XYZ file of C-alpha atoms in Angstrom:
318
model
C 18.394 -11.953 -19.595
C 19.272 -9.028 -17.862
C 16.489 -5.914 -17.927
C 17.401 -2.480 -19.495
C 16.472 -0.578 -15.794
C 14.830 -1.308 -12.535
C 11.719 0.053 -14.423
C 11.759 -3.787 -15.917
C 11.892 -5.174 -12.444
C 9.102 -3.324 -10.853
C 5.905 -5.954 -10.267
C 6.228 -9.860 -11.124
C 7.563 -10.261 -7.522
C 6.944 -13.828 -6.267
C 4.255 -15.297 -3.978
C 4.253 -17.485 -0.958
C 1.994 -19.668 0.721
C 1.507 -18.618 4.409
C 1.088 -22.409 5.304
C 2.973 -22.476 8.718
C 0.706 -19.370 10.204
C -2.323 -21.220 8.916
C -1.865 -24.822 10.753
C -0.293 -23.168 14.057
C -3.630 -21.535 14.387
C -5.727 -24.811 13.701
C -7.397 -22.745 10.741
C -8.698 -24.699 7.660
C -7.971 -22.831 4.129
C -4.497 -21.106 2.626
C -3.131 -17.655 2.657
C -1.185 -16.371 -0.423
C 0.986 -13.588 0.386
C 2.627 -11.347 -2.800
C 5.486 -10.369 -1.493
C 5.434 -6.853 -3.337
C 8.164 -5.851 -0.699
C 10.602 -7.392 -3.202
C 9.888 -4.346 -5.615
C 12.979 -2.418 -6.202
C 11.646 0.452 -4.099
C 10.591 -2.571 -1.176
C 6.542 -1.622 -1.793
C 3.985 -2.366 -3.879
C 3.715 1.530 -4.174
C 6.634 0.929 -7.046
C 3.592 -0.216 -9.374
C 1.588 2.858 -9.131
C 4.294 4.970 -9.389
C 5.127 3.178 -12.427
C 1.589 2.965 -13.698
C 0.533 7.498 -12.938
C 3.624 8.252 -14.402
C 3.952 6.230 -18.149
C 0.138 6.555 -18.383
C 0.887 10.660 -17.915
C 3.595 10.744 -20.140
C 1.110 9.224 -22.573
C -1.438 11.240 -22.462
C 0.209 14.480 -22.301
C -0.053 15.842 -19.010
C 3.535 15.259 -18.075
C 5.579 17.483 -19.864
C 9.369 16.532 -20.620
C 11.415 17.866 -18.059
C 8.525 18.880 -15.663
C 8.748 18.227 -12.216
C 6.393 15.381 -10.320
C 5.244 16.008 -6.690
C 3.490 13.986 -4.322
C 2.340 13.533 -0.653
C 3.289 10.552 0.184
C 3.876 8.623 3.639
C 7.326 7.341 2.318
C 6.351 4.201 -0.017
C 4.742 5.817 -3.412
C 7.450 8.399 -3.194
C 9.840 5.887 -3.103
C 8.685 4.419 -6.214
C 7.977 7.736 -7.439
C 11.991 8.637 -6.753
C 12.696 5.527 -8.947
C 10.691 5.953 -11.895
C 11.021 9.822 -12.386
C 14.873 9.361 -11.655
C 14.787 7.159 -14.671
C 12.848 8.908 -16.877
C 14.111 12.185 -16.549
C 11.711 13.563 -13.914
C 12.784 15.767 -11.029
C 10.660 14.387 -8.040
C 9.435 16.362 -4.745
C 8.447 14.148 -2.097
C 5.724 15.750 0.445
C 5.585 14.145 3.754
C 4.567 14.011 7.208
C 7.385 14.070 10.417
C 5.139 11.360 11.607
C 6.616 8.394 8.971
C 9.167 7.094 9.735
C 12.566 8.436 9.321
C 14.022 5.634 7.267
C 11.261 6.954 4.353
C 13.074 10.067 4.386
C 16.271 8.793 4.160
C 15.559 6.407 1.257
C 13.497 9.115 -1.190
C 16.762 11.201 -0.675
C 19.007 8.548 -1.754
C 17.175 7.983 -4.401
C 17.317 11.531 -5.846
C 14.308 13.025 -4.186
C 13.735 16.538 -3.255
C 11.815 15.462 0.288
C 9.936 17.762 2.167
C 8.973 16.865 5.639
C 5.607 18.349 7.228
C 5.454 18.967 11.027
C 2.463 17.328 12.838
C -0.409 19.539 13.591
C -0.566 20.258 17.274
C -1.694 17.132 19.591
C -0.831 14.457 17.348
C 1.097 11.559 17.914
C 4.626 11.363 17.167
C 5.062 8.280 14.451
C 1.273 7.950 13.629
C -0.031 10.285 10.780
C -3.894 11.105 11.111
C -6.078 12.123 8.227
C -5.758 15.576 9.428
C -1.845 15.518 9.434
C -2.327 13.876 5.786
C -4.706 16.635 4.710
C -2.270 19.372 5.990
C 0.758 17.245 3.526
C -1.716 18.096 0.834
C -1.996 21.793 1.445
C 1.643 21.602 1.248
C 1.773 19.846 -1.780
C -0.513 22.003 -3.583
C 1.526 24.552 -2.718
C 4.307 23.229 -4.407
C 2.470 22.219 -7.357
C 1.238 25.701 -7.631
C 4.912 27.576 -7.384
C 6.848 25.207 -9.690
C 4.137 24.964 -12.473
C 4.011 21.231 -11.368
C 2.439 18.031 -12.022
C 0.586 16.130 -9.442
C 0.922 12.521 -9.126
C -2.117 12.465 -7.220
C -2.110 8.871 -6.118
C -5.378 9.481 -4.505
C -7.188 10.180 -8.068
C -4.798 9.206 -11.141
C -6.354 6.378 -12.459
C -2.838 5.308 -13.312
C -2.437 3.843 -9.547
C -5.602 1.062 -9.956
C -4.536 0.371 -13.532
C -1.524 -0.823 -12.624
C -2.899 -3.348 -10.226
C -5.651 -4.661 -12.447
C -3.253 -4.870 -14.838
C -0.274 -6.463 -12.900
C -1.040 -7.270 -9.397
C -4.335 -9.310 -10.112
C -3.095 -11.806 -12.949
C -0.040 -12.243 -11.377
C -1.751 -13.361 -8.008
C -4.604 -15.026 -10.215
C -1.591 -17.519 -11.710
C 0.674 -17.645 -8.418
C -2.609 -19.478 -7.129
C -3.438 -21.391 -9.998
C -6.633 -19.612 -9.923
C -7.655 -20.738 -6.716
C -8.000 -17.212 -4.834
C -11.718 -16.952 -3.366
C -11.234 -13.681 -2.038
C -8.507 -10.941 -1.154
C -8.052 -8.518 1.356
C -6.301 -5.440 1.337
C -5.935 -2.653 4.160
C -6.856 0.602 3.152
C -4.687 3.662 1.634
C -5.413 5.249 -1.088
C -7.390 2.370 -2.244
C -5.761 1.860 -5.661
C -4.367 -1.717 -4.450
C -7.813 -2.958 -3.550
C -9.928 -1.181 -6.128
C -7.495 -2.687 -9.506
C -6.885 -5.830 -7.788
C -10.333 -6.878 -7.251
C -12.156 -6.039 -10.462
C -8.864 -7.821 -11.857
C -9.383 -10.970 -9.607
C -13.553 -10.481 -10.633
C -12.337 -10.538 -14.219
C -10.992 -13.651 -13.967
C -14.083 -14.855 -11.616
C -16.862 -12.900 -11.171
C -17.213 -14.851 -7.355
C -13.896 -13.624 -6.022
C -14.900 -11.404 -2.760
C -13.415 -8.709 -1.528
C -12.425 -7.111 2.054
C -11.309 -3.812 2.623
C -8.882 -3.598 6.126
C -8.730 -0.802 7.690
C -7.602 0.166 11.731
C -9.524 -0.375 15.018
C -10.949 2.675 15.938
C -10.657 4.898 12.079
C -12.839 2.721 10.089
C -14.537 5.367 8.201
C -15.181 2.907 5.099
C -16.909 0.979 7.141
C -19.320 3.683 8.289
C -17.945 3.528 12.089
C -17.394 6.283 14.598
C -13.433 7.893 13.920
C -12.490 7.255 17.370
C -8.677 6.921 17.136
C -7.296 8.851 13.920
C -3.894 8.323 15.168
C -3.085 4.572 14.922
C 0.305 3.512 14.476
C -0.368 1.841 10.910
C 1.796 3.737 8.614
C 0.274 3.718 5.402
C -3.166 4.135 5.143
C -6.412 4.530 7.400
C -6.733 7.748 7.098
C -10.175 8.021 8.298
C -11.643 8.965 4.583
C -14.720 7.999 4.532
C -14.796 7.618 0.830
C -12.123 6.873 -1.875
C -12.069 7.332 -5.681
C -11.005 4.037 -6.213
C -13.567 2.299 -4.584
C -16.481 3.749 -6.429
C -16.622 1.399 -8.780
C -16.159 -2.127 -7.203
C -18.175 -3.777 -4.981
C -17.088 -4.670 -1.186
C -17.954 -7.514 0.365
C -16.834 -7.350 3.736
C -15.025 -4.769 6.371
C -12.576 -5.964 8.654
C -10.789 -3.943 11.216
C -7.148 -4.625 12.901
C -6.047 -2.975 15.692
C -2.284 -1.602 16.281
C -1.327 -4.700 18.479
C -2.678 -7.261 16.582
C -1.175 -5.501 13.488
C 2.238 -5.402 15.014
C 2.518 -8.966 16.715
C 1.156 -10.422 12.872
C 3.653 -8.392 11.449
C 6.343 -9.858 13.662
C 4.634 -13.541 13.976
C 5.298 -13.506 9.563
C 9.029 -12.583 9.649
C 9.211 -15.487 12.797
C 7.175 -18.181 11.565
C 7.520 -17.357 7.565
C 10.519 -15.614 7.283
C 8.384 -12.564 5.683
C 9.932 -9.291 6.793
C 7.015 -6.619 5.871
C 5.643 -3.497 7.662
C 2.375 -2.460 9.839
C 0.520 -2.634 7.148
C 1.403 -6.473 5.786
C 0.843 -7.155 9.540
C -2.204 -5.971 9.225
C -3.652 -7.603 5.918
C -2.301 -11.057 7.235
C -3.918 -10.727 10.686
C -7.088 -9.705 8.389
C -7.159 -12.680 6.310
C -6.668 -15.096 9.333
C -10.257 -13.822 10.801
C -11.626 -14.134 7.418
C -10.342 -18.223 7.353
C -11.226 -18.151 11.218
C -15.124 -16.774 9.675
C -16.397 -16.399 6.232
C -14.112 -17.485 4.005
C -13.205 -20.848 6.141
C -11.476 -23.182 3.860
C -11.234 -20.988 1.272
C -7.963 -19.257 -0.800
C -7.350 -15.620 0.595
C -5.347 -13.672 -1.100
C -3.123 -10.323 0.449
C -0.285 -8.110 -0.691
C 3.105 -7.959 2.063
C 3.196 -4.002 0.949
C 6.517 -3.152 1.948
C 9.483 -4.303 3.831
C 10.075 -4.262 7.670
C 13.553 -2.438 6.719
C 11.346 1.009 6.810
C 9.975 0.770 10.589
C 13.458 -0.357 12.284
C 13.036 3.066 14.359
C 9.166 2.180 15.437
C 8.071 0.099 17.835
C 6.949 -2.849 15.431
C 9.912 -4.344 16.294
C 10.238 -3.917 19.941
């Protein structure tokens, strides 16, 4: 039966066993991937947006007609253009030059009033620090401020982990026929990680947890911020704490560095036909060391975030 809008379509995406990766790298255990780049925005991000924005609308702190804004490095505004584009919510989209351009491009298309953020001095071209993300914000606020506006805040609304206790985890939960003994999730606002484990826990209490997060910026982790501007789009921002995160328990830090990020990235759309972004590169890579380690012979679980279609003008696939 057909759905009534792409706001029926966002989440239930399909999952995959990563089976080929797993047995060319002699590794005992399984891999299931959610292939939340198959949401109608091509991230997972479409959930949250969906989630902040029907749980504000709820409660009253969206008005009819009022307009959303949000930092964003290209995939929750995405979503964001989506669901406020549907429900009758004009959308500004604050974000760094340092995303990719293809973010841009896609927000616009999809009705978005974008706003693009120049770099502070001495950062990288194409990787966003926690300091260029911090200067989005000001921007944002800003914003919010002039046009009597109401923040998304993706970081905070508890709309964003809802939606992935509430979707993400049983839907993973029954892709593996409950056999997920832990999941893994790199590091943004921490909304994906914080719903989707106490979800998973829900279901059993002795699912563990890993929080990914780049080589060099693993603040989480308690480590020395020695290189702020990796080239995973998306998250590790060097915070060294998150809302979401407060609440649920972490079992483990891993850390993946650009390179190893990049050639998983490119190894999953080879040897799986998976076609995500950094940041899937990065969670896969993750949950191979954790097979390769602690969770040998075990069922990790990880989210493919978004699609490889946004990072055609990096280097990921040089």
């Amino acid at each position: 039966m057909a759905a009534n809008s792409m706001l029926d379509v966002i989440g239930g995406t399909p999952s995959v066993w990563l089976d080929r990766m797993v047995a060319a790298r002699g590794l005992d255990g399984r891999i299931l991937a959610k292939l939340d780049y198959l949401n109608p925005g091509f991230s997972k991000k479409d959930r949250a947006a969906k989630g902040i924005i029907e749980r504000a609308v709820a409660d009253g702190s969206l008005r009819p007609g009022q307009t959303v804004v949000e930092l964003t490095s290209g995939n929750m505004g995405t979503g964001l253009a989506i669901v406020c584009g549907l429900m009758g919510f004009p959308f500004v989209a604050v974000m760094s030059r340092g995303n990719s351009v293809e973010r841009a491009r896609m927000m616009a298309a999809l009705g978005a009033e974008v706003v693009l953020v120049d770099q502070l001095p001495g950062s990288t071209p194409g990787r966003v620090s926690g300091a260029d993300l911090a200067e989005v914000d000001r921007v944002a606020q800003e914003i919010v401020a002039a046009r009597g506006a109401f923040r998304a805040d993706q970081f905070h609304h508890a709309g964003n982990a809802a939606a992935h206790y509430e979707t993400t985890a049983p839907e993973i939960w029954a892709d593996s026929d409950g056999l997920v003994t832990a999941f893994a999730d790199f590091a943004g606002s921490g909304g994906t990680y914080g719903g989707t484990i106490a979800g998973l826990r829900a279901k059993n209490p002795e699912v563990r947890g890993y929080l990914v997060e780049p080589e060099g910026a693993a603040a989480l982790a308690g480590a020395e911020v020695t290189a702020p501007d990796h080239p995973i789009q998306g998250g590790g921002y060097s915070m060294a704490e998150l809302d979401f995160l407060q609440d649920v328990s972490v079992d483990g830090y891993l850390t993946v560095d650009g390179d190893m990020a990049r050639t998983t990235a490119q190894a999953l759309a080879k040897e799986e036909g998976v076609f995500g972004g950094f940041s899937a590169g990065a969670n896969v890579a993750a949950a191979l060391q954790l097979l390769a380690g602690p969770e040998k012979g075990g069922v990790v679980a990880v989210v493919i975030c978004d699609s490889g279609l946004k990072y055609l003008s990096t280097d990921l696939w040089d």
